[in-house]
Each structure stands twice: as C-alpha cells, then as structure tokens.
Amino acid sequence: MKVSLEWLNQLVDIDQSAEELAETLTRGGIEVEDVENLNKGFEKVVIGEIISLTKHPDADRLLVCVVNVGQEEITIVTGAQNLLNGDRIPVALVGATLPNDLSIRKSKLRGVVSQGMLCSREELLVDDTVGLDRSADGILILPSTAPIGENFGHYLGREDSVLDLELYPNRPDCLAMVNVAREVASLTRKKPHLPKWAEPDQVLSLPIASDLRIVIEDNDLCWRYAGLVVEDVHIEPSPEWMQRRLKAAGVRPINNIVDITNYVMLEMGQPLHAFDRDKIEGDVHVRPAYPGEQLVTLDGVERTLHKDALLIADDRQALGLAGVMGGLNSEVTKDTRRLMIEAAHFAPVSIRRTSRRLGLRSEASNRFEKGINAYGIAASLGRVCDLLQDLKAGRPVSFVDEIKNLPTRRQVILSTEHTSTVLGIELGVSEIQQVIEDLNFEYKESDGLFQVEIPTYRSDLEIEEDLMEEVARLIGYDRIPTTLPQGDQTQGRRTPEQEFRRRLRKTFTQSGMDEVMTYTFTRAESDAQWGSAKHSIPLLNPLREELGVMRTTLIPGLLDVAARNVARRNMDVSIFEIGNTYWGDEHPLQKLPREELRAAGVAVGKSERHWLEQPVSYDFYYLKGILEGLALEFGLKLEYRVAESQSLLHPGRSADIYVENQYVGFLGEIHPSLGKEWGLDRAVVFELELAPLFARIRQTVRAHSIPRFPAIQRDMALVVAVETSAEAVMAKMKKLGGDLLQQVEIFDVYTGNPIPAGYKSLAFSLRYQSLERTLTDEEVNLLNSRILEGIQQEFGAERRK
C-alpha cells in the first residue's frame, strides 16, 4: 500500500517528517518498507522562458539560448531543434542532480559558457502526459500558463513523500487511507478528521432503483451487492489534485469516472467498478460461470472461464469477472451517459482462485482476497456520490442494495489484570482506557474489565489476546522488559526414533550410498504405479503439473534423480532417501493424512575404479548386501520371498522383504520395459517401511564369547523341483538341525545337464558346533542324515551324486 503523505495529512494532522512517521508506524506494528521522495531530482529544476535563440558562432547544430528563470537570465547552449522564442521549459540549474542521476555543472561549449541545461522528458523521467506534443522531438515544452521560476517538482505536484507499507494478511484495514489515518492518529495521540462516509454505518438517502434488480445466486460467494445508478454522465479528465494522488499510489489516471472509483477504493478500502448502464439488459446476476463460458475482459483478451469463477452478468451475457476485471462489452466509454457503479462483498477464496488461475492481479483483487468490510459498502457509494457532484461528473439518481449475509458484530472483554500478566508489565486501568480511547473504540468499564465494541473495519480483532497486542503496540514494545525464559532444564538428547534414523542414515552412507532429498510431491501416474492411487492426495494448486499428488512412495523421486544424473553422463549412481509418505484415507480430506516413514534406494552402474579393488556392479546382490548390513546393525532377521510386483520388477531378480512374517518392503531390479521408460539400464531399487523395523529392533546388545570348541562343516547338494524355494529348504534344515546347526549357507544353484528338466541343484554349506564340547564325526553324520531325510520327505528332494 503506497500512502501519499500529502493526502494523509489531509486526514490527520502530522507534525513529523516522512522518515519519522515511517519509524513511528514500524514501531507500532505497521512496517514501512520504503520512503520515496517524489521531488527527488527536481530540487534545482525550475520553469524558465526562452527570451532569445541565436545560432552558435562556431557550431552549426548548436543554439545559444537566453532563458528567464525568474530571478535572473542565464545563457544555455543546446542542440535541441524543437524550441521557439517564448517557450516555457524546465531548466536544470548548475548543481542539480536529475532523476536519471545526471549532474549539471557549468561548462563551456565551443567558447560559449553554458549555465545549466534544458531538459527533456527522458532526463526528467516523466511520461508523455506532461507537456505539449512538440516535446516528443527534444526538449519538454510546457503550456504557456506554467509559472516562470517555479520549482518543476512543485509544478507537477511532486512535493510529496510516499510511504510504502508492507502489510500482512491480518491488517487488510490498512489498505484504506482512512484506516491508515486512524492508525497514525492512534500512534501519535491525534484526532483524525475523516470524510463523513468513513463511518461504515452511514445510510445512503437515495430512492430505491425501480429499473435495477440484483440477483445473488450463491450466498456463500457474495454476501452483499449494491448498485448506484448515475445519469447525465460527463466523461473528461479528472482534476489535477486527484490525478496527483492516484499517481502517488501507483494508479494510472484514466478519466473522471474511473478515477473516482479508484480514488474511493484507495480512500475507503472498497473496490468499485463502473458499468455502462445502457449495456445491461434486464437484471444484474451475481453467479458462477457456466462450464466453458467465455468473456472478453477490459484488456481485450478472450478468456474461457472455470466453472467456479464468480461473474457479474445480465439476463443475456457475462459483464465482468467479479472482483478481478470488468468485461469489454460493458466498458465505460466517452459516449457513456448512464452508469451503474457496483460495490460488493465477494468471498476472498473465490477471488483469489480466479485471479491466480487467470494471472490477473489488481488493486481491487488484492483487497477482495484479503477481505473487505461488508458493512462499509453503502458508505463507499455515498462517498462516490459526493465526488460525482463535486466534479460535476454525473447525477446519482437511485440505489439498490441486496444483502444476503453480514458478519456478527464482535464484543471482546479485556481484563486489566490478565493483560498485565500476559505482557509482563504492570498496567493500570487508566493506561488501558487511554489505549482504547486512542483507538477510538467504544467501550464500557467495570472493575478493571473493559467490554470493547470492535469496529467492523478491524477484522483482525477477535479475542482478548488481540486487544492485548493493541495495548502493547500503543504503549510501546520498548516498555515490556526483557526477560529470560524460566523453567526446569533437562539434558537434551535424541528420542529413540531420532537415534534410529541417525543410525539408519549412517549405515547407508557407510555402505557407499549418497543421501538425496526429493519433493514430497510427484506425478500421479508414477505414484499410482509404485505406490497407491487409492490413497494418494491430489493438490489443488500444484507447483507444476508433474508434481500433482502427495507421494505414497519414495521410488519415483529417486528414479527421477538417477535418470537426471545418467542423462548428464554421470553413469554410476547409488542414492538413498529417508522421508515421509502421505496416505489419505478419504477424498476430499476431512483430517490430516497418515504419514509413514520410509527408506528407499536406487543404484545403477558400478562402483568407482580403485587400485586395490575391482569395481562392483550395482546389482540385486549389491543392495541386498547393504540391507543385510542394516539388519545386522539393528539385530533384525530379514526374510526374502518371491516378489509379487512382477510388472515392476524383474521376475528373476527381485524379492519381497519380511520381518517376522510381516511385509516391510521390496528389493529388485526394475523391469526392463520400465528401465527403458526412465532411461536407466538395469537399475535396482529397494523400499522399506520403517515403523515395523523400529518396533522390532534389538534395544540391548548381547555379547557371546568366542566358542572354545571346533566346528565341523558338511556340504549337501540336493536336486529339487524348480519351484522349490531355497529359503524354504534352508528354514527346514535349521529346524531339523536344532541348536548344534549354527549356520546354513547356499553356495551354488545349477540347472542343466545332468539335472533333469524341471529340476535344479541347490548346494548348501552346513556348520555344526557346540558351545560346551567337541562334536564327534559320528553324531554330526547322524544329524546330517536326519536333515537329509527330512528334506527328502518335505520337498521330494534327492541327494545329488
């Protein structure tokens, strides 16, 4: 919000400089981002009149001008060719620094002394609305009425400063000059002198329009809509004082009607829009757009509207986008003779959504998005009536006001004792009473309790603590003593979950993997493929199309990272991520989604070359080894079973992972067809659910002594059916071997001659050992035979010879 100090001074007496006022407002919680001096660069630029023009004696293209600058006549050499005797022009005197940072010094050109410079529009950084048409060819030519000797900035009305307020969403009231004046008055203990229409509850005494009917079709999107009918409209430029204030606020003047609506918006905070009344057929409807409905807006662009865009329409067609931009078909032109000027309250969410979707942002949409005072609509049109009559721009004749909903007026009880406790400073009843009076709020007081009537323009004040903040702002934050937080101190330490994550991350990094962090959003198609389409959560306003849902799996993000690296010739990638996935149990969401912590990894290529070791291919067994290291670190026993996701993973190089018969994740090489889609050759992936792992980790460390007695090893080769799982055979061996069978490992799998078709050979190494005695060959042979018999009975296996 840009605030003209000259305009503000009309609404409240200010005895501070612009910089001092900026400091006062900032200390009071209204941050001033910048202070702009509009007269900067014009301090030594005055209006002069050319008395004589003569050709330079030593230069064909130069002229010697004698210029009257009020107190004296000076000589200036110029090369401009658009000058005539008697022209009034801006003159930069010696010592001036122009708005374009050009410094003016006394100089000598071809032997003639030049005591300044005649200025063009470009050098003064003014637009083409200033000066005569001849100015386009060189020096800025001013009208003959321009006063000789007057400061050029004063002539333009730029002896003003502008405060640029950095307003936060909780203070939309300060998007109105009258409310900024109220704020300044409260902070400086002055009484504001505002227009009579600044009080929201004013009544507009005009007849009810008999030929204008308002139809609000959605009460949630529009609470109130009012229309002012104006006749005998006369379109012309607005007066200089109004144009000056609009320009200071960053608004371009257009004509008296449009300028009045913009002026009232800046002054009262209520956006307005003027329609050509003769272009409205029938009733005025406030309704959502029809699917595929189109509208040509004032910028000449034809726009196809979304079904939730709020429109102003008549019985036949759309007239404008509510709160965003009017339509070209109802535009006010120089031929307009009758107007309907709207003032309304639209739902902030609806305006924000439409404005963002169409990329249309304006001063009006900014105010609607933050919320306006629904009680002040009629008063804003009353202010319009006054300006129309003062400027002789039109005659207000009637008025219609359709009200569907108004927010309840608020009362807040403020306790003196509670305020003192919360702020940490002893305050008396009189001090709080003074603050409420400075705010110009109505109140009743009894025994230190204040019953405060909250004005409708202060939507940010809802509870007692809000009023406490007002007390703190106005008495000064510097009065609140600095104190250290008090309480029992405890030793800081990680929670078990944090320690688990830390050890998990350390395990992966020590295995040679690099940690990455990806977006929690991903493509809907990829998430449905690797995760759960049923539980994915679509975003209403995604960062971009390919980040449209909250992830239910980490894999797509990691594959994106790997593919991006490989595409840039970084062919060897081994990465992991530990992060949350998000699971929605209903659509649309009524409560926060369920978050599941997961770990996932992707590897493609091979390890780096080393003088001591051969490179290791990043394959199924590479990642399996890393997961086995993780299991060893946390005392877990991982089981591997044939993967169910055969469409995603290679059928012969994949496995589902279980802990104590509970599924916790998967591991495998991605299916070749998917590898082509991602541009990855033989990439391997894994993903683990961490909650079941954390629930089963061994919290205590158990130490075992090194066995004193030797172990005996036996090898066993079996021929079994192809579909028989080696894991199942090993599990049966461990069960039959009892406590003496310390370890079973598979070291060979073979198919082909002389193994019959449909069968395979599995070779196992079995290690027998007792912690109490030395085993004999006889008892080991007996136990080995018992295991063989059990395997033969269970799986129909034959011992390979």
GROMACS .gro file of C-alpha atoms in nm, residues 308-715:
model
  408
  308ASP     CA    1  -1.611  -2.176  -1.008
  309ALA     CA    2  -1.526  -1.825  -1.138
  310LEU     CA    3  -1.771  -1.569  -0.999
  311LEU     CA    4  -1.931  -1.345  -1.263
  312ILE     CA    5  -2.137  -1.030  -1.286
  313ALA     CA    6  -2.387  -1.088  -1.567
  314ASP     CA    7  -2.717  -0.965  -1.704
  315ASP     CA    8  -3.001  -1.177  -1.841
  316ARG     CA    9  -2.810  -1.239  -2.165
  317GLN     CA   10  -2.434  -1.245  -2.110
  318ALA     CA   11  -2.145  -1.210  -1.866
  319LEU     CA   12  -2.043  -0.849  -1.792
  320GLY     CA   13  -1.731  -0.893  -1.581
  321LEU     CA   14  -1.520  -1.113  -1.355
  322ALA     CA   15  -1.634  -1.034  -1.003
  323GLY     CA   16  -1.362  -0.857  -0.807
  324VAL     CA   17  -1.098  -0.910  -1.076
  325MET     CA   18  -1.168  -0.728  -1.406
  326GLY     CA   19  -1.466  -0.592  -1.597
  327GLY     CA   20  -1.582  -0.706  -1.937
  328LEU     CA   21  -1.521  -0.516  -2.260
  329ASN     CA   22  -1.891  -0.539  -2.350
  330SER     CA   23  -1.993  -0.316  -2.055
  331GLU     CA   24  -1.696  -0.078  -2.064
  332VAL     CA   25  -1.743   0.292  -1.987
  333THR     CA   26  -1.655   0.497  -2.297
  334LYS     CA   27  -1.668   0.863  -2.395
  335ASP     CA   28  -2.023   0.805  -2.521
  336THR     CA   29  -2.149   0.666  -2.189
  337ARG     CA   30  -2.437   0.868  -2.042
  338ARG     CA   31  -2.564   0.638  -1.767
  339LEU     CA   32  -2.373   0.427  -1.516
  340MET     CA   33  -2.423   0.150  -1.267
  341ILE     CA   34  -2.144   0.161  -1.010
  342GLU     CA   35  -2.110  -0.160  -0.810
  343ALA     CA   36  -1.984  -0.210  -0.457
  344ALA     CA   37  -1.989  -0.563  -0.321
  345HIS     CA   38  -1.851  -0.819  -0.081
  346PHE     CA   39  -1.717  -1.130  -0.258
  347ALA     CA   40  -1.572  -1.443  -0.096
  348PRO     CA   41  -1.192  -1.396  -0.068
  349VAL     CA   42  -1.113  -1.757  -0.163
  350SER     CA   43  -1.317  -1.733  -0.484
  351ILE     CA   44  -1.147  -1.411  -0.594
  352ARG     CA   45  -0.801  -1.544  -0.509
  353ARG     CA   46  -0.861  -1.865  -0.704
  354THR     CA   47  -0.990  -1.685  -1.014
  355SER     CA   48  -0.719  -1.418  -1.003
  356ARG     CA   49  -0.441  -1.674  -0.974
  357ARG     CA   50  -0.584  -1.908  -1.237
  358LEU     CA   51  -0.609  -1.627  -1.496
  359GLY     CA   52  -0.292  -1.445  -1.392
  360LEU     CA   53  -0.486  -1.122  -1.329
  361ARG     CA   54  -0.378  -0.923  -1.023
  362SER     CA   55  -0.505  -0.576  -0.942
  363GLU     CA   56  -0.552  -0.337  -0.652
  364ALA     CA   57  -0.916  -0.446  -0.638
  365SER     CA   58  -0.848  -0.821  -0.636
  366ASN     CA   59  -0.578  -0.770  -0.371
  367ARG     CA   60  -0.836  -0.612  -0.139
  368PHE     CA   61  -1.105  -0.870  -0.207
  369GLU     CA   62  -0.857  -1.153  -0.145
  370LYS     CA   63  -0.765  -1.015   0.197
  371GLY     CA   64  -1.126  -0.939   0.291
  372ILE     CA   65  -1.320  -0.614   0.299
  373ASN     CA   66  -1.570  -0.463   0.540
  374ALA     CA   67  -1.916  -0.573   0.428
  375TYR     CA   68  -2.073  -0.302   0.646
  376GLY     CA   69  -1.900  -0.020   0.457
  377ILE     CA   70  -2.042  -0.084   0.110
  378ALA     CA   71  -2.323   0.173   0.117
  379ALA     CA   72  -2.094   0.433   0.277
  380SER     CA   73  -1.840   0.388  -0.006
  381LEU     CA   74  -2.111   0.460  -0.264
  382GLY     CA   75  -2.209   0.766  -0.060
  383ARG     CA   76  -1.853   0.893  -0.098
  384VAL     CA   77  -1.881   0.828  -0.473
  385CYS     CA   78  -2.197   1.042  -0.483
  386ASP     CA   79  -2.014   1.333  -0.319
  387LEU     CA   80  -1.724   1.317  -0.564
  388LEU     CA   81  -1.953   1.285  -0.868
  389GLN     CA   82  -2.133   1.602  -0.763
  390ASP     CA   83  -1.814   1.790  -0.668
  391LEU     CA   84  -1.653   1.709  -1.004
  392LYS     CA   85  -1.983   1.758  -1.196
  393ALA     CA   86  -1.923   1.414  -1.349
  394GLY     CA   87  -2.278   1.279  -1.311
  395ARG     CA   88  -2.603   1.284  -1.114
  396PRO     CA   89  -2.674   0.996  -0.873
  397VAL     CA   90  -3.042   0.911  -0.905
  398SER     CA   91  -3.111   0.577  -0.733
  399PHE     CA   92  -2.960   0.296  -0.537
  400VAL     CA   93  -3.019  -0.075  -0.476
  401ASP     CA   94  -2.863  -0.286  -0.201
  402GLU     CA   95  -2.905  -0.666  -0.185
  403ILE     CA   96  -2.786  -0.812   0.148
  404LYS     CA   97  -2.760  -1.190   0.197
  405ASN     CA   98  -2.524  -1.217   0.491
  406LEU     CA   99  -2.337  -0.986   0.728
  407PRO     CA  100  -2.083  -1.099   0.988
  408THR     CA  101  -2.185  -1.063   1.352
  409ARG     CA  102  -2.053  -0.762   1.532
  410ARG     CA  103  -1.796  -0.853   1.792
  411GLN     CA  104  -1.751  -0.762   2.156
  412VAL     CA  105  -1.432  -0.856   2.342
  413ILE     CA  106  -1.379  -0.848   2.719
  414LEU     CA  107  -1.034  -0.715   2.815
  415SER     CA  108  -0.908  -0.771   3.169
  416THR     CA  109  -0.654  -0.528   3.311
  417GLU     CA  110  -0.508  -0.792   3.542
  418HIS     CA  111  -0.481  -1.057   3.269
  419THR     CA  112  -0.324  -0.806   3.028
  420SER     CA  113  -0.058  -0.718   3.285
  421THR     CA  114   0.018  -1.087   3.339
  422VAL     CA  115   0.048  -1.170   2.971
  423LEU     CA  116   0.255  -0.864   2.877
  424GLY     CA  117   0.475  -0.891   3.185
  425ILE     CA  118   0.429  -0.526   3.282
  426GLU     CA  119   0.213  -0.368   3.550
  427LEU     CA  120  -0.063  -0.164   3.381
  428GLY     CA  121  -0.332   0.045   3.542
  429VAL     CA  122  -0.693   0.081   3.439
  430SER     CA  123  -0.628   0.436   3.319
  431GLU     CA  124  -0.349   0.328   3.084
  432ILE     CA  125  -0.562   0.064   2.913
  433GLN     CA  126  -0.853   0.308   2.899
  434GLN     CA  127  -0.627   0.560   2.725
  435VAL     CA  128  -0.525   0.298   2.466
  436ILE     CA  129  -0.888   0.210   2.386
  437GLU     CA  130  -0.975   0.579   2.353
  438ASP     CA  131  -0.675   0.638   2.127
  439LEU     CA  132  -0.805   0.354   1.909
  440ASN     CA  133  -1.143   0.533   1.905
  441PHE     CA  134  -1.324   0.213   2.014
  442GLU     CA  135  -1.645   0.227   2.211
  443TYR     CA  136  -1.629   0.053   2.549
  444LYS     CA  137  -1.777   0.003   2.896
  445GLU     CA  138  -1.556  -0.046   3.202
  446SER     CA  139  -1.627  -0.209   3.537
  447ASP     CA  140  -1.374  -0.320   3.800
  448GLY     CA  141  -1.086  -0.334   3.554
  449LEU     CA  142  -1.286  -0.524   3.290
  450PHE     CA  143  -1.340  -0.349   2.956
  451GLN     CA  144  -1.626  -0.455   2.728
  452VAL     CA  145  -1.497  -0.329   2.393
  453GLU     CA  146  -1.706  -0.289   2.076
  454ILE     CA  147  -1.484  -0.394   1.785
  455PRO     CA  148  -1.537  -0.175   1.475
  456THR     CA  149  -1.637  -0.371   1.166
  457TYR     CA  150  -1.330  -0.250   0.976
  458ARG     CA  151  -1.096  -0.428   1.224
  459SER     CA  152  -1.146  -0.791   1.121
  460ASP     CA  153  -0.822  -0.892   1.295
  461LEU     CA  154  -0.954  -0.834   1.649
  462GLU     CA  155  -1.144  -1.141   1.768
  463ILE     CA  156  -1.020  -1.248   2.112
  464GLU     CA  157  -0.883  -1.085   2.425
  465GLU     CA  158  -0.521  -1.152   2.325
  466ASP     CA  159  -0.576  -0.948   2.008
  467LEU     CA  160  -0.664  -0.646   2.219
  468MET     CA  161  -0.363  -0.713   2.441
  469GLU     CA  162  -0.149  -0.680   2.131
  470GLU     CA  163  -0.311  -0.343   2.059
  471VAL     CA  164  -0.223  -0.234   2.413
  472ALA     CA  165   0.138  -0.345   2.364
  473ARG     CA  166   0.161  -0.162   2.028
  474LEU     CA  167   0.032   0.166   2.157
  475ILE     CA  168   0.215   0.181   2.489
  476GLY     CA  169   0.534   0.079   2.305
  477TYR     CA  170   0.704  -0.258   2.288
  478ASP     CA  171   1.011  -0.099   2.446
  479ARG     CA  172   0.821  -0.075   2.777
  480ILE     CA  173   0.799  -0.453   2.801
  481PRO     CA  174   1.105  -0.572   2.998
  482THR     CA  175   1.344  -0.825   2.852
  483THR     CA  176   1.332  -1.148   3.050
  484LEU     CA  177   1.484  -1.491   3.003
  485PRO     CA  178   1.252  -1.792   2.976
  486GLN     CA  179   1.217  -1.977   3.305
  487GLY     CA  180   1.162  -2.344   3.372
  488ASP     CA  181   1.329  -2.668   3.465
  489GLN     CA  182   1.624  -2.751   3.246
  490THR     CA  183   1.668  -3.106   3.127
  491GLN     CA  184   1.951  -3.273   2.943
  492GLY     CA  185   1.891  -3.263   2.571
  493ARG     CA  186   1.904  -3.595   2.391
  494ARG     CA  187   1.764  -3.766   2.087
  495THR     CA  188   1.444  -3.963   2.106
  496PRO     CA  189   1.467  -4.334   2.020
  497GLU     CA  190   1.309  -4.258   1.680
  498GLN     CA  191   1.568  -3.987   1.609
  499GLU     CA  192   1.851  -4.217   1.710
  500PHE     CA  193   1.707  -4.489   1.484
  501ARG     CA  194   1.705  -4.252   1.185
  502ARG     CA  195   2.058  -4.139   1.262
  503ARG     CA  196   2.195  -4.494   1.276
  504LEU     CA  197   1.998  -4.586   0.963
  505ARG     CA  198   2.144  -4.293   0.771
  506LYS     CA  199   2.493  -4.378   0.894
  507THR     CA  200   2.453  -4.741   0.780
  508PHE     CA  201   2.358  -4.638   0.427
  509THR     CA  202   2.631  -4.376   0.390
  510GLN     CA  203   2.899  -4.610   0.524
  511SER     CA  204   2.787  -4.860   0.259
  512GLY     CA  205   2.880  -4.607  -0.010
  513MET     CA  206   2.536  -4.460  -0.089
  514ASP     CA  207   2.468  -4.087  -0.123
  515GLU     CA  208   2.169  -3.932   0.052
  516VAL     CA  209   1.927  -3.715  -0.150
  517MET     CA  210   1.611  -3.525  -0.066
  518THR     CA  211   1.332  -3.510  -0.322
  519TYR     CA  212   0.996  -3.331  -0.338
  520THR     CA  213   0.714  -3.473  -0.128
  521PHE     CA  214   0.506  -3.423  -0.444
  522THR     CA  215   0.524  -3.644  -0.751
  523ARG     CA  216   0.345  -3.739  -1.072
  524ALA     CA  217   0.009  -3.908  -1.022
  525GLU     CA  218   0.090  -4.182  -1.277
  526SER     CA  219   0.424  -4.275  -1.120
  527ASP     CA  220   0.283  -4.268  -0.768
  528ALA     CA  221  -0.006  -4.495  -0.871
  529GLN     CA  222   0.245  -4.731  -1.033
  530TRP     CA  223   0.483  -4.769  -0.738
  531GLY     CA  224   0.254  -4.666  -0.452
  532SER     CA  225  -0.122  -4.644  -0.404
  533ALA     CA  226  -0.355  -4.447  -0.632
  534LYS     CA  227  -0.636  -4.503  -0.383
  535HIS     CA  228  -0.451  -4.324  -0.104
  536SER     CA  229  -0.264  -4.053  -0.299
  537ILE     CA  230  -0.369  -3.697  -0.223
  538PRO     CA  231  -0.415  -3.461  -0.523
  539LEU     CA  232  -0.308  -3.099  -0.478
  540LEU     CA  233  -0.549  -2.817  -0.559
  541ASN     CA  234  -0.266  -2.582  -0.656
  542PRO     CA  235   0.043  -2.785  -0.754
  543LEU     CA  236   0.381  -2.621  -0.816
  544ARG     CA  237   0.370  -2.769  -1.164
  545GLU     CA  238   0.173  -3.040  -1.343
  546GLU     CA  239   0.423  -3.320  -1.279
  547LEU     CA  240   0.408  -3.254  -0.902
  548GLY     CA  241   0.035  -3.308  -0.871
  549VAL     CA  242  -0.004  -3.551  -0.576
  550MET     CA  243   0.145  -3.612  -0.233
  551ARG     CA  244   0.371  -3.916  -0.257
  552THR     CA  245   0.279  -4.258  -0.120
  553THR     CA  246   0.621  -4.397  -0.222
  554LEU     CA  247   0.976  -4.261  -0.247
  555ILE     CA  248   1.074  -4.456  -0.559
  556PRO     CA  249   0.960  -4.216  -0.840
  557GLY     CA  250   1.153  -3.924  -0.690
  558LEU     CA  251   1.470  -4.131  -0.664
  559LEU     CA  252   1.430  -4.266  -1.018
  560ASP     CA  253   1.397  -3.905  -1.139
  561VAL     CA  254   1.725  -3.815  -0.969
  562ALA     CA  255   1.903  -4.122  -1.110
  563ALA     CA  256   1.766  -4.060  -1.463
  564ARG     CA  257   1.874  -3.695  -1.450
  565ASN     CA  258   2.227  -3.795  -1.350
  566VAL     CA  259   2.256  -4.063  -1.617
  567ALA     CA  260   2.124  -3.821  -1.882
  568ARG     CA  261   2.413  -3.591  -1.789
  569ARG     CA  262   2.670  -3.873  -1.827
  570ASN     CA  263   2.704  -3.942  -1.455
  571MET     CA  264   2.655  -4.313  -1.524
  572ASP     CA  265   2.721  -4.457  -1.175
  573VAL     CA  266   2.460  -4.364  -0.916
  574SER     CA  267   2.390  -4.512  -0.571
  575ILE     CA  268   2.147  -4.299  -0.372
  576PHE     CA  269   1.901  -4.332  -0.085
  577GLU     CA  270   1.635  -4.121   0.085
  578ILE     CA  271   1.466  -4.136   0.425
  579GLY     CA  272   1.137  -3.946   0.425
  580ASN     CA  273   0.765  -3.945   0.491
  581THR     CA  274   0.497  -4.071   0.256
  582TYR     CA  275   0.140  -3.942   0.285
  583TRP     CA  276  -0.169  -4.162   0.281
  584GLY     CA  277  -0.519  -4.017   0.258
  585ASP     CA  278  -0.800  -4.244   0.374
  586GLU     CA  279  -1.078  -4.025   0.229
  587HIS     CA  280  -1.142  -3.781  -0.055
  588PRO     CA  281  -1.174  -3.494  -0.002
  589LEU     CA  282  -0.964  -3.493   0.314
  590GLN     CA  283  -1.151  -3.425   0.637
  591LYS     CA  284  -0.847  -3.479   0.859
  592LEU     CA  285  -0.470  -3.479   0.824
  593PRO     CA  286  -0.330  -3.765   0.614
  594ARG     CA  287  -0.147  -4.060   0.767
  595GLU     CA  288   0.230  -4.020   0.745
  596GLU     CA  289   0.454  -4.325   0.703
  597LEU     CA  290   0.831  -4.301   0.735
  598ARG     CA  291   1.014  -4.498   0.467
  599ALA     CA  292   1.365  -4.557   0.338
  600ALA     CA  293   1.433  -4.622  -0.030
  601GLY     CA  294   1.732  -4.651  -0.259
  602VAL     CA  295   1.823  -4.669  -0.627
  603ALA     CA  296   2.151  -4.788  -0.777
  604VAL     CA  297   2.264  -4.807  -1.139
  605GLY     CA  298   2.607  -4.862  -1.290
  606LYS     CA  299   2.905  -4.974  -1.080
  607SER     CA  300   3.139  -4.851  -0.811
  608GLU     CA  301   3.442  -4.634  -0.888
  609ARG     CA  302   3.768  -4.786  -1.005
  610HIS     CA  303   4.026  -4.842  -0.731
  611TRP     CA  304   4.388  -4.955  -0.743
  612LEU     CA  305   4.324  -5.219  -0.477
  613GLU     CA  306   3.977  -5.349  -0.564
  614GLN     CA  307   3.783  -5.434  -0.876
  615PRO     CA  308   3.469  -5.224  -0.947
  616VAL     CA  309   3.148  -5.375  -0.807
  617SER     CA  310   2.838  -5.382  -1.025
  618TYR     CA  311   2.531  -5.221  -0.869
  619ASP     CA  312   2.301  -5.521  -0.896
  620PHE     CA  313   2.049  -5.711  -0.685
  621TYR     CA  314   2.317  -5.855  -0.457
  622TYR     CA  315   2.481  -5.515  -0.404
  623LEU     CA  316   2.165  -5.373  -0.249
  624LYS     CA  317   2.087  -5.700  -0.071
  625GLY     CA  318   2.428  -5.680   0.097
  626ILE     CA  319   2.353  -5.325   0.214
  627LEU     CA  320   2.018  -5.437   0.359
  628GLU     CA  321   2.185  -5.731   0.532
  629GLY     CA  322   2.429  -5.485   0.690
  630LEU     CA  323   2.129  -5.281   0.809
  631ALA     CA  324   1.973  -5.595   0.957
  632LEU     CA  325   2.297  -5.676   1.137
  633GLU     CA  326   2.319  -5.319   1.275
  634PHE     CA  327   1.972  -5.337   1.429
  635GLY     CA  328   1.958  -5.706   1.517
  636LEU     CA  329   1.687  -5.788   1.263
  637LYS     CA  330   1.627  -6.104   1.066
  638LEU     CA  331   1.516  -6.027   0.712
  639GLU     CA  332   1.335  -6.288   0.506
  640TYR     CA  333   1.321  -6.276   0.125
  641ARG     CA  334   1.030  -6.415  -0.073
  642VAL     CA  335   0.936  -6.413  -0.440
  643ALA     CA  336   0.822  -6.061  -0.534
  644GLU     CA  337   0.453  -6.006  -0.608
  645SER     CA  338   0.507  -5.690  -0.819
  646GLN     CA  339   0.619  -5.880  -1.127
  647SER     CA  340   0.511  -5.598  -1.361
  648LEU     CA  341   0.750  -5.352  -1.191
  649LEU     CA  342   1.045  -5.576  -1.105
  650HIS     CA  343   1.247  -5.831  -1.296
  651PRO     CA  344   1.083  -6.170  -1.223
  652GLY     CA  345   1.415  -6.344  -1.161
  653ARG     CA  346   1.598  -6.065  -0.976
  654SER     CA  347   1.353  -5.940  -0.714
  655ALA     CA  348   1.218  -6.026  -0.372
  656ASP     CA  349   0.965  -5.908  -0.115
  657ILE     CA  350   1.114  -5.846   0.229
  658TYR     CA  351   0.956  -5.972   0.551
  659VAL     CA  352   1.041  -5.942   0.919
  660GLU     CA  353   0.875  -6.197   1.146
  661ASN     CA  354   0.626  -6.278   0.868
  662GLN     CA  355   0.528  -5.911   0.825
  663TYR     CA  356   0.579  -5.747   0.485
  664VAL     CA  357   0.812  -5.447   0.518
  665GLY     CA  358   0.923  -5.373   0.161
  666PHE     CA  359   1.075  -5.496  -0.161
  667LEU     CA  360   1.408  -5.523  -0.339
  668GLY     CA  361   1.490  -5.589  -0.701
  669GLU     CA  362   1.597  -5.485  -1.047
  670ILE     CA  363   1.328  -5.281  -1.223
  671HIS     CA  364   1.157  -5.449  -1.515
  672PRO     CA  365   1.343  -5.393  -1.847
  673SER     CA  366   1.040  -5.221  -2.001
  674LEU     CA  367   1.032  -4.970  -1.714
  675GLY     CA  368   1.407  -4.922  -1.741
  676LYS     CA  369   1.361  -4.801  -2.099
  677GLU     CA  370   1.091  -4.553  -1.989
  678TRP     CA  371   1.323  -4.399  -1.729
  679GLY     CA  372   1.634  -4.421  -1.947
  680LEU     CA  373   1.806  -4.648  -1.692
  681ASP     CA  374   1.984  -4.974  -1.773
  682ARG     CA  375   1.942  -5.247  -1.508
  683ALA     CA  376   1.864  -5.013  -1.218
  684VAL     CA  377   1.800  -5.181  -0.882
  685VAL     CA  378   1.570  -5.037  -0.616
  686PHE     CA  379   1.451  -5.106  -0.263
  687GLU     CA  380   1.193  -4.953  -0.031
  688LEU     CA  381   1.137  -5.030   0.337
  689GLU     CA  382   0.861  -4.934   0.580
  690LEU     CA  383   1.049  -4.817   0.888
  691ALA     CA  384   0.776  -4.838   1.154
  692PRO     CA  385   0.773  -5.223   1.171
  693LEU     CA  386   1.154  -5.226   1.164
  694PHE     CA  387   1.176  -4.976   1.450
  695ALA     CA  388   0.925  -5.181   1.652
  696ARG     CA  389   1.146  -5.490   1.623
  697ILE     CA  390   1.498  -5.358   1.660
  698ARG     CA  391   1.707  -5.509   1.938
  699GLN     CA  392   1.740  -5.241   2.202
  700THR     CA  393   2.001  -5.425   2.410
  701VAL     CA  394   2.334  -5.565   2.297
  702ARG     CA  395   2.402  -5.931   2.381
  703ALA     CA  396   2.764  -6.044   2.399
  704HIS     CA  397   2.866  -6.401   2.317
  705SER     CA  398   3.206  -6.549   2.392
  706ILE     CA  399   3.411  -6.694   2.110
  707PRO     CA  400   3.346  -7.073   2.101
  708ARG     CA  401   3.629  -7.277   2.251
  709PHE     CA  402   3.536  -7.594   2.064
  710PRO     CA  403   3.594  -7.654   1.691
  711ALA     CA  404   3.322  -7.658   1.428
  712ILE     CA  405   3.256  -7.932   1.176
  713GLN     CA  406   3.141  -7.842   0.825
  714ARG     CA  407   2.942  -8.057   0.584
  715ASP     CA  408   2.827  -7.980   0.227
   0.00000   0.00000   0.00000
